[in-house]
Amino acid sequence: MKALKTKYDLFKQKTYIVIYGSNTFAGRLFDLALLGVILLSVLLVMLESIEKLDAKYHTFIVVSEWIITVFFSIEYALRILCNKRPLQYVFSFYGIVDLISILPMYLSFFVPGSRMLSVIRALRLLRLFGILNLVHFTGQESQLKLAIKASRTKIIVFIYFILVVSILLGAIMYVIEGPESGFTSIPVSIYWCIVTLTTVGYGDIAPVTTLGQVIAAFIMIMGYGIIAVPTGIVTAEFANAKRNAPDMDGKRKCPSCTTIIYNEDSRYCHHCGEKLTNG
């Protein structure tokens, strides 16, 4: 029994290294193969949406999608099985994405057409940064996250203000233009105001009266100024995060996995165990 447990533990350890690690040949090969399967899966969903191709290769596309789904299901189960903290993975961002990416095919038994939602598997391509050990990219990603987190309160207040303005201006346009100009209700007028304010301008509804056109022109001009506000908020916070971020270029890096070594006295990499050189 002890031997079986040892073999099981060894299997879990090897599986963990292959699935979660990207520093070994097997781990990197698995990750690159996984990226290829994800790309193939997204391509198949796109091809299925083209009626001519779907009519000609429908069976092949569906069978291929099911094979990929089974592969992803086994991979998801192995990630849970070999992880020492399975719940931490299950409720992590990638864990939720991995689960959602396999659900559409199974839901297709109950909800026709839900297979198209499999395109969400494209989110799994975000693993590319971790797989290729792109330290500078991951550093920029962390700074962007901090910038968005720091500016979220300001952006929420800004969006709230825009919604209030859209409701007021939409109601005014409904009173001025009326149903005969296409402003059939206040919600429709608010929709027009938001479309105009964001400078999208579908053109499905347009004011006819002089006063309505004057207000519309004011909303369009205001829209250009409004677009710059959230961009400026995030940009300012991003610059602040970048200014306060530690200098990664001056840090020691593992020659094997390029992990940043914060302890200058370390002799071995805390991530892969590679022996470090001085300097």
PDB file of N, CA, C and O in Angstrom, residues 23-77:
ATOM      1  N   ASN A  23       9.772  25.477 -16.930  1.00  0.00           N
ATOM      2  CA  ASN A  23      11.227  25.562 -16.936  1.00  0.00           C
ATOM      3  C   ASN A  23      11.890  24.274 -17.421  1.00  0.00           C
ATOM      4  O   ASN A  23      13.067  24.262 -17.729  1.00  0.00           O
ATOM      5  N   THR A  24      11.106  23.177 -17.457  1.00  0.00           N
ATOM      6  CA  THR A  24      11.630  21.915 -17.970  1.00  0.00           C
ATOM      7  C   THR A  24      11.225  21.762 -19.434  1.00  0.00           C
ATOM      8  O   THR A  24      10.293  22.421 -19.916  1.00  0.00           O
ATOM      9  N   PHE A  25      11.911  20.887 -20.127  1.00  0.00           N
ATOM     10  CA  PHE A  25      11.603  20.655 -21.542  1.00  0.00           C
ATOM     11  C   PHE A  25      10.182  20.123 -21.699  1.00  0.00           C
ATOM     12  O   PHE A  25       9.427  20.575 -22.561  1.00  0.00           O
ATOM     13  N   ALA A  26       9.814  19.144 -20.841  1.00  0.00           N
ATOM     14  CA  ALA A  26       8.478  18.550 -20.923  1.00  0.00           C
ATOM     15  C   ALA A  26       7.404  19.590 -20.608  1.00  0.00           C
ATOM     16  O   ALA A  26       6.362  19.642 -21.269  1.00  0.00           O
ATOM     17  N   GLY A  27       7.662  20.426 -19.594  1.00  0.00           N
ATOM     18  CA  GLY A  27       6.694  21.456 -19.219  1.00  0.00           C
ATOM     19  C   GLY A  27       6.508  22.489 -20.306  1.00  0.00           C
ATOM     20  O   GLY A  27       5.378  22.875 -20.639  1.00  0.00           O
ATOM     21  N   ARG A  28       7.618  22.936 -20.892  1.00  0.00           N
ATOM     22  CA  ARG A  28       7.530  23.933 -21.957  1.00  0.00           C
ATOM     23  C   ARG A  28       6.855  23.336 -23.197  1.00  0.00           C
ATOM     24  O   ARG A  28       6.061  24.012 -23.861  1.00  0.00           O
ATOM     25  N   LEU A  29       7.174  22.069 -23.504  1.00  0.00           N
ATOM     26  CA  LEU A  29       6.557  21.407 -24.654  1.00  0.00           C
ATOM     27  C   LEU A  29       5.053  21.273 -24.456  1.00  0.00           C
ATOM     28  O   LEU A  29       4.266  21.500 -25.383  1.00  0.00           O
ATOM     29  N   PHE A  30       4.643  20.915 -23.239  1.00  0.00           N
ATOM     30  CA  PHE A  30       3.216  20.789 -22.933  1.00  0.00           C
ATOM     31  C   PHE A  30       2.511  22.138 -23.079  1.00  0.00           C
ATOM     32  O   PHE A  30       1.423  22.222 -23.661  1.00  0.00           O
ATOM     33  N   ASP A  31       3.128  23.193 -22.561  1.00  0.00           N
ATOM     34  CA  ASP A  31       2.520  24.517 -22.622  1.00  0.00           C
ATOM     35  C   ASP A  31       2.377  25.005 -24.051  1.00  0.00           C
ATOM     36  O   ASP A  31       1.349  25.573 -24.430  1.00  0.00           O
ATOM     37  N   LEU A  32       3.409  24.789 -24.860  1.00  0.00           N
ATOM     38  CA  LEU A  32       3.346  25.210 -26.254  1.00  0.00           C
ATOM     39  C   LEU A  32       2.311  24.395 -27.025  1.00  0.00           C
ATOM     40  O   LEU A  32       1.593  24.936 -27.876  1.00  0.00           O
ATOM     41  N   ALA A  33       2.229  23.092 -26.714  1.00  0.00           N
ATOM     42  CA  ALA A  33       1.208  22.247 -27.343  1.00  0.00           C
ATOM     43  C   ALA A  33      -0.188  22.709 -26.926  1.00  0.00           C
ATOM     44  O   ALA A  33      -1.121  22.733 -27.746  1.00  0.00           O
ATOM     45  N   LEU A  34      -0.325  23.106 -25.651  1.00  0.00           N
ATOM     46  CA  LEU A  34      -1.606  23.595 -25.144  1.00  0.00           C
ATOM     47  C   LEU A  34      -2.025  24.866 -25.876  1.00  0.00           C
ATOM     48  O   LEU A  34      -3.193  25.020 -26.258  1.00  0.00           O
ATOM     49  N   LEU A  35      -1.080  25.770 -26.091  1.00  0.00           N
ATOM     50  CA  LEU A  35      -1.374  26.995 -26.832  1.00  0.00           C
ATOM     51  C   LEU A  35      -1.825  26.682 -28.258  1.00  0.00           C
ATOM     52  O   LEU A  35      -2.742  27.307 -28.787  1.00  0.00           O
ATOM     53  N   GLY A  36      -1.166  25.687 -28.879  1.00  0.00           N
ATOM     54  CA  GLY A  36      -1.549  25.282 -30.229  1.00  0.00           C
ATOM     55  C   GLY A  36      -2.967  24.735 -30.271  1.00  0.00           C
ATOM     56  O   GLY A  36      -3.735  25.052 -31.190  1.00  0.00           O
ATOM     57  N   VAL A  37      -3.336  23.933 -29.271  1.00  0.00           N
ATOM     58  CA  VAL A  37      -4.686  23.357 -29.215  1.00  0.00           C
ATOM     59  C   VAL A  37      -5.716  24.460 -28.983  1.00  0.00           C
ATOM     60  O   VAL A  37      -6.814  24.435 -29.558  1.00  0.00           O
ATOM     61  N   ILE A  38      -5.369  25.439 -28.138  1.00  0.00           N
ATOM     62  CA  ILE A  38      -6.285  26.561 -27.888  1.00  0.00           C
ATOM     63  C   ILE A  38      -6.533  27.339 -29.176  1.00  0.00           C
ATOM     64  O   ILE A  38      -7.673  27.685 -29.511  1.00  0.00           O
ATOM     65  N   LEU A  39      -5.461  27.641 -29.908  1.00  0.00           N
ATOM     66  CA  LEU A  39      -5.600  28.361 -31.178  1.00  0.00           C
ATOM     67  C   LEU A  39      -6.445  27.571 -32.166  1.00  0.00           C
ATOM     68  O   LEU A  39      -7.298  28.131 -32.867  1.00  0.00           O
ATOM     69  N   LEU A  40      -6.215  26.255 -32.221  1.00  0.00           N
ATOM     70  CA  LEU A  40      -6.988  25.395 -33.120  1.00  0.00           C
ATOM     71  C   LEU A  40      -8.457  25.405 -32.726  1.00  0.00           C
ATOM     72  O   LEU A  40      -9.346  25.457 -33.599  1.00  0.00           O
ATOM     73  N   SER A  41      -8.729  25.377 -31.429  1.00  0.00           N
ATOM     74  CA  SER A  41     -10.103  25.386 -30.942  1.00  0.00           C
ATOM     75  C   SER A  41     -10.827  26.670 -31.332  1.00  0.00           C
ATOM     76  O   SER A  41     -11.966  26.636 -31.811  1.00  0.00           O
ATOM     77  N   VAL A  42     -10.156  27.805 -31.137  1.00  0.00           N
ATOM     78  CA  VAL A  42     -10.751  29.097 -31.497  1.00  0.00           C
ATOM     79  C   VAL A  42     -10.990  29.169 -33.007  1.00  0.00           C
ATOM     80  O   VAL A  42     -12.024  29.659 -33.471  1.00  0.00           O
ATOM     81  N   LEU A  43     -10.054  28.637 -33.787  1.00  0.00           N
ATOM     82  CA  LEU A  43     -10.182  28.628 -35.251  1.00  0.00           C
ATOM     83  C   LEU A  43     -11.380  27.792 -35.681  1.00  0.00           C
ATOM     84  O   LEU A  43     -12.130  28.183 -36.590  1.00  0.00           O
ATOM     85  N   LEU A  44     -11.590  26.664 -35.032  1.00  0.00           N
ATOM     86  CA  LEU A  44     -12.715  25.792 -35.384  1.00  0.00           C
ATOM     87  C   LEU A  44     -14.050  26.475 -35.119  1.00  0.00           C
ATOM     88  O   LEU A  44     -14.992  26.346 -35.908  1.00  0.00           O
ATOM     89  N   VAL A  45     -14.126  27.208 -33.991  1.00  0.00           N
ATOM     90  CA  VAL A  45     -15.366  27.931 -33.671  1.00  0.00           C
ATOM     91  C   VAL A  45     -15.638  28.990 -34.734  1.00  0.00           C
ATOM     92  O   VAL A  45     -16.782  29.185 -35.167  1.00  0.00           O
ATOM     93  N   MET A  46     -14.578  29.678 -35.170  1.00  0.00           N
ATOM     94  CA  MET A  46     -14.738  30.692 -36.211  1.00  0.00           C
ATOM     95  C   MET A  46     -15.191  30.065 -37.524  1.00  0.00           C
ATOM     96  O   MET A  46     -16.071  30.598 -38.211  1.00  0.00           O
ATOM     97  N   LEU A  47     -14.600  28.937 -37.882  1.00  0.00           N
ATOM     98  CA  LEU A  47     -14.964  28.268 -39.132  1.00  0.00           C
ATOM     99  C   LEU A  47     -16.401  27.764 -39.098  1.00  0.00           C
ATOM    100  O   LEU A  47     -17.107  27.772 -40.111  1.00  0.00           O
ATOM    101  N   GLU A  48     -16.847  27.345 -37.895  1.00  0.00           N
ATOM    102  CA  GLU A  48     -18.205  26.840 -37.766  1.00  0.00           C
ATOM    103  C   GLU A  48     -19.236  27.943 -38.004  1.00  0.00           C
ATOM    104  O   GLU A  48     -20.369  27.674 -38.413  1.00  0.00           O
ATOM    105  N   SER A  49     -18.849  29.188 -37.737  1.00  0.00           N
ATOM    106  CA  SER A  49     -19.778  30.302 -37.942  1.00  0.00           C
ATOM    107  C   SER A  49     -19.924  30.678 -39.412  1.00  0.00           C
ATOM    108  O   SER A  49     -20.812  31.458 -39.766  1.00  0.00           O
ATOM    109  N   ILE A  50     -19.051  30.147 -40.278  1.00  0.00           N
ATOM    110  CA  ILE A  50     -19.152  30.391 -41.723  1.00  0.00           C
ATOM    111  C   ILE A  50     -20.040  29.299 -42.321  1.00  0.00           C
ATOM    112  O   ILE A  50     -19.668  28.119 -42.329  1.00  0.00           O
ATOM    113  N   GLU A  51     -21.199  29.682 -42.815  1.00  0.00           N
ATOM    114  CA  GLU A  51     -22.221  28.711 -43.224  1.00  0.00           C
ATOM    115  C   GLU A  51     -21.723  27.737 -44.290  1.00  0.00           C
ATOM    116  O   GLU A  51     -21.973  26.539 -44.209  1.00  0.00           O
ATOM    117  N   LYS A  52     -21.004  28.226 -45.301  1.00  0.00           N
ATOM    118  CA  LYS A  52     -20.541  27.358 -46.380  1.00  0.00           C
ATOM    119  C   LYS A  52     -19.571  26.304 -45.875  1.00  0.00           C
ATOM    120  O   LYS A  52     -19.667  25.120 -46.242  1.00  0.00           O
ATOM    121  N   LEU A  53     -18.637  26.720 -45.034  1.00  0.00           N
ATOM    122  CA  LEU A  53     -17.659  25.770 -44.492  1.00  0.00           C
ATOM    123  C   LEU A  53     -18.310  24.808 -43.508  1.00  0.00           C
ATOM    124  O   LEU A  53     -17.972  23.623 -43.472  1.00  0.00           O
ATOM    125  N   ASP A  54     -19.253  25.334 -42.715  1.00  0.00           N
ATOM    126  CA  ASP A  54     -19.930  24.481 -41.738  1.00  0.00           C
ATOM    127  C   ASP A  54     -20.772  23.414 -42.428  1.00  0.00           C
ATOM    128  O   ASP A  54     -20.825  22.262 -41.982  1.00  0.00           O
ATOM    129  N   ALA A  55     -21.421  23.786 -43.528  1.00  0.00           N
ATOM    130  CA  ALA A  55     -22.241  22.825 -44.265  1.00  0.00           C
ATOM    131  C   ALA A  55     -21.390  21.709 -44.870  1.00  0.00           C
ATOM    132  O   ALA A  55     -21.821  20.559 -44.970  1.00  0.00           O
ATOM    133  N   LYS A  56     -20.159  22.046 -45.255  1.00  0.00           N
ATOM    134  CA  LYS A  56     -19.291  21.082 -45.918  1.00  0.00           C
ATOM    135  C   LYS A  56     -18.509  20.224 -44.928  1.00  0.00           C
ATOM    136  O   LYS A  56     -18.296  19.025 -45.148  1.00  0.00           O
ATOM    137  N   TYR A  57     -18.061  20.833 -43.827  1.00  0.00           N
ATOM    138  CA  TYR A  57     -17.192  20.122 -42.876  1.00  0.00           C
ATOM    139  C   TYR A  57     -17.798  20.073 -41.465  1.00  0.00           C
ATOM    140  O   TYR A  57     -17.066  19.995 -40.478  1.00  0.00           O
ATOM    141  N   HIS A  58     -19.127  20.100 -41.367  1.00  0.00           N
ATOM    142  CA  HIS A  58     -19.780  20.182 -40.055  1.00  0.00           C
ATOM    143  C   HIS A  58     -19.372  19.029 -39.138  1.00  0.00           C
ATOM    144  O   HIS A  58     -19.005  19.244 -37.983  1.00  0.00           O
ATOM    145  N   THR A  59     -19.430  17.822 -39.649  1.00  0.00           N
ATOM    146  CA  THR A  59     -19.105  16.652 -38.823  1.00  0.00           C
ATOM    147  C   THR A  59     -17.660  16.697 -38.341  1.00  0.00           C
ATOM    148  O   THR A  59     -17.388  16.445 -37.146  1.00  0.00           O
ATOM    149  N   PHE A  60     -16.746  17.019 -39.223  1.00  0.00           N
ATOM    150  CA  PHE A  60     -15.333  17.105 -38.862  1.00  0.00           C
ATOM    151  C   PHE A  60     -15.098  18.172 -37.793  1.00  0.00           C
ATOM    152  O   PHE A  60     -14.369  17.939 -36.822  1.00  0.00           O
ATOM    153  N   ILE A  61     -15.735  19.329 -37.958  1.00  0.00           N
ATOM    154  CA  ILE A  61     -15.558  20.429 -37.002  1.00  0.00           C
ATOM    155  C   ILE A  61     -16.092  20.045 -35.634  1.00  0.00           C
ATOM    156  O   ILE A  61     -15.434  20.257 -34.610  1.00  0.00           O
ATOM    157  N   VAL A  62     -17.300  19.461 -35.610  1.00  0.00           N
ATOM    158  CA  VAL A  62     -17.921  19.086 -34.329  1.00  0.00           C
ATOM    159  C   VAL A  62     -17.110  18.006 -33.619  1.00  0.00           C
ATOM    160  O   VAL A  62     -16.859  18.088 -32.410  1.00  0.00           O
ATOM    161  N   VAL A  63     -16.676  16.989 -34.355  1.00  0.00           N
ATOM    162  CA  VAL A  63     -15.871  15.921 -33.743  1.00  0.00           C
ATOM    163  C   VAL A  63     -14.557  16.481 -33.208  1.00  0.00           C
ATOM    164  O   VAL A  63     -14.122  16.133 -32.096  1.00  0.00           O
ATOM    165  N   SER A  64     -13.930  17.365 -33.965  1.00  0.00           N
ATOM    166  CA  SER A  64     -12.674  17.984 -33.529  1.00  0.00           C
ATOM    167  C   SER A  64     -12.886  18.802 -32.261  1.00  0.00           C
ATOM    168  O   SER A  64     -12.056  18.774 -31.343  1.00  0.00           O
ATOM    169  N   GLU A  65     -13.996  19.531 -32.201  1.00  0.00           N
ATOM    170  CA  GLU A  65     -14.290  20.338 -31.019  1.00  0.00           C
ATOM    171  C   GLU A  65     -14.500  19.460 -29.792  1.00  0.00           C
ATOM    172  O   GLU A  65     -14.083  19.813 -28.683  1.00  0.00           O
ATOM    173  N   TRP A  66     -15.141  18.306 -29.996  1.00  0.00           N
ATOM    174  CA  TRP A  66     -15.359  17.388 -28.878  1.00  0.00           C
ATOM    175  C   TRP A  66     -14.046  16.762 -28.409  1.00  0.00           C
ATOM    176  O   TRP A  66     -13.831  16.596 -27.202  1.00  0.00           O
ATOM    177  N   ILE A  67     -13.167  16.419 -29.342  1.00  0.00           N
ATOM    178  CA  ILE A  67     -11.853  15.871 -28.967  1.00  0.00           C
ATOM    179  C   ILE A  67     -11.072  16.890 -28.153  1.00  0.00           C
ATOM    180  O   ILE A  67     -10.473  16.563 -27.120  1.00  0.00           O
ATOM    181  N   ILE A  68     -11.093  18.143 -28.587  1.00  0.00           N
ATOM    182  CA  ILE A  68     -10.395  19.207 -27.868  1.00  0.00           C
ATOM    183  C   ILE A  68     -11.030  19.432 -26.502  1.00  0.00           C
ATOM    184  O   ILE A  68     -10.322  19.642 -25.508  1.00  0.00           O
ATOM    185  N   THR A  69     -12.352  19.370 -26.427  1.00  0.00           N
ATOM    186  CA  THR A  69     -13.045  19.552 -25.145  1.00  0.00           C
ATOM    187  C   THR A  69     -12.676  18.455 -24.162  1.00  0.00           C
ATOM    188  O   THR A  69     -12.460  18.722 -22.975  1.00  0.00           O
ATOM    189  N   VAL A  70     -12.612  17.221 -24.635  1.00  0.00           N
ATOM    190  CA  VAL A  70     -12.215  16.091 -23.771  1.00  0.00           C
ATOM    191  C   VAL A  70     -10.774  16.298 -23.288  1.00  0.00           C
ATOM    192  O   VAL A  70     -10.459  16.065 -22.115  1.00  0.00           O
ATOM    193  N   PHE A  71      -9.901  16.763 -24.191  1.00  0.00           N
ATOM    194  CA  PHE A  71      -8.515  17.043 -23.821  1.00  0.00           C
ATOM    195  C   PHE A  71      -8.454  18.111 -22.732  1.00  0.00           C
ATOM    196  O   PHE A  71      -7.738  17.965 -21.731  1.00  0.00           O
ATOM    197  N   PHE A  72      -9.216  19.195 -22.903  1.00  0.00           N
ATOM    198  CA  PHE A  72      -9.246  20.261 -21.901  1.00  0.00           C
ATOM    199  C   PHE A  72      -9.842  19.768 -20.576  1.00  0.00           C
ATOM    200  O   PHE A  72      -9.421  20.192 -19.496  1.00  0.00           O
ATOM    201  N   SER A  73     -10.825  18.888 -20.666  1.00  0.00           N
ATOM    202  CA  SER A  73     -11.455  18.347 -19.449  1.00  0.00           C
ATOM    203  C   SER A  73     -10.457  17.517 -18.655  1.00  0.00           C
ATOM    204  O   SER A  73     -10.385  17.632 -17.423  1.00  0.00           O
ATOM    205  N   ILE A  74      -9.690  16.660 -19.354  1.00  0.00           N
ATOM    206  CA  ILE A  74      -8.675  15.845 -18.685  1.00  0.00           C
ATOM    207  C   ILE A  74      -7.598  16.740 -18.089  1.00  0.00           C
ATOM    208  O   ILE A  74      -7.151  16.536 -16.949  1.00  0.00           O
ATOM    209  N   GLU A  75      -7.188  17.760 -18.843  1.00  0.00           N
ATOM    210  CA  GLU A  75      -6.166  18.693 -18.349  1.00  0.00           C
ATOM    211  C   GLU A  75      -6.654  19.415 -17.097  1.00  0.00           C
ATOM    212  O   GLU A  75      -5.924  19.567 -16.119  1.00  0.00           O
ATOM    213  N   TYR A  76      -7.927  19.857 -17.099  1.00  0.00           N
ATOM    214  CA  TYR A  76      -8.506  20.557 -15.948  1.00  0.00           C
ATOM    215  C   TYR A  76      -8.536  19.644 -14.726  1.00  0.00           C
ATOM    216  O   TYR A  76      -8.194  20.062 -13.610  1.00  0.00           O
ATOM    217  N   ALA A  77      -8.932  18.384 -14.937  1.00  0.00           N
ATOM    218  CA  ALA A  77      -8.978  17.415 -13.835  1.00  0.00           C
ATOM    219  C   ALA A  77      -7.578  17.158 -13.275  1.00  0.00           C
ATOM    220  O   ALA A  77      -7.385  17.068 -12.052  1.00  0.00           O
TER     221      ALA A  77
END
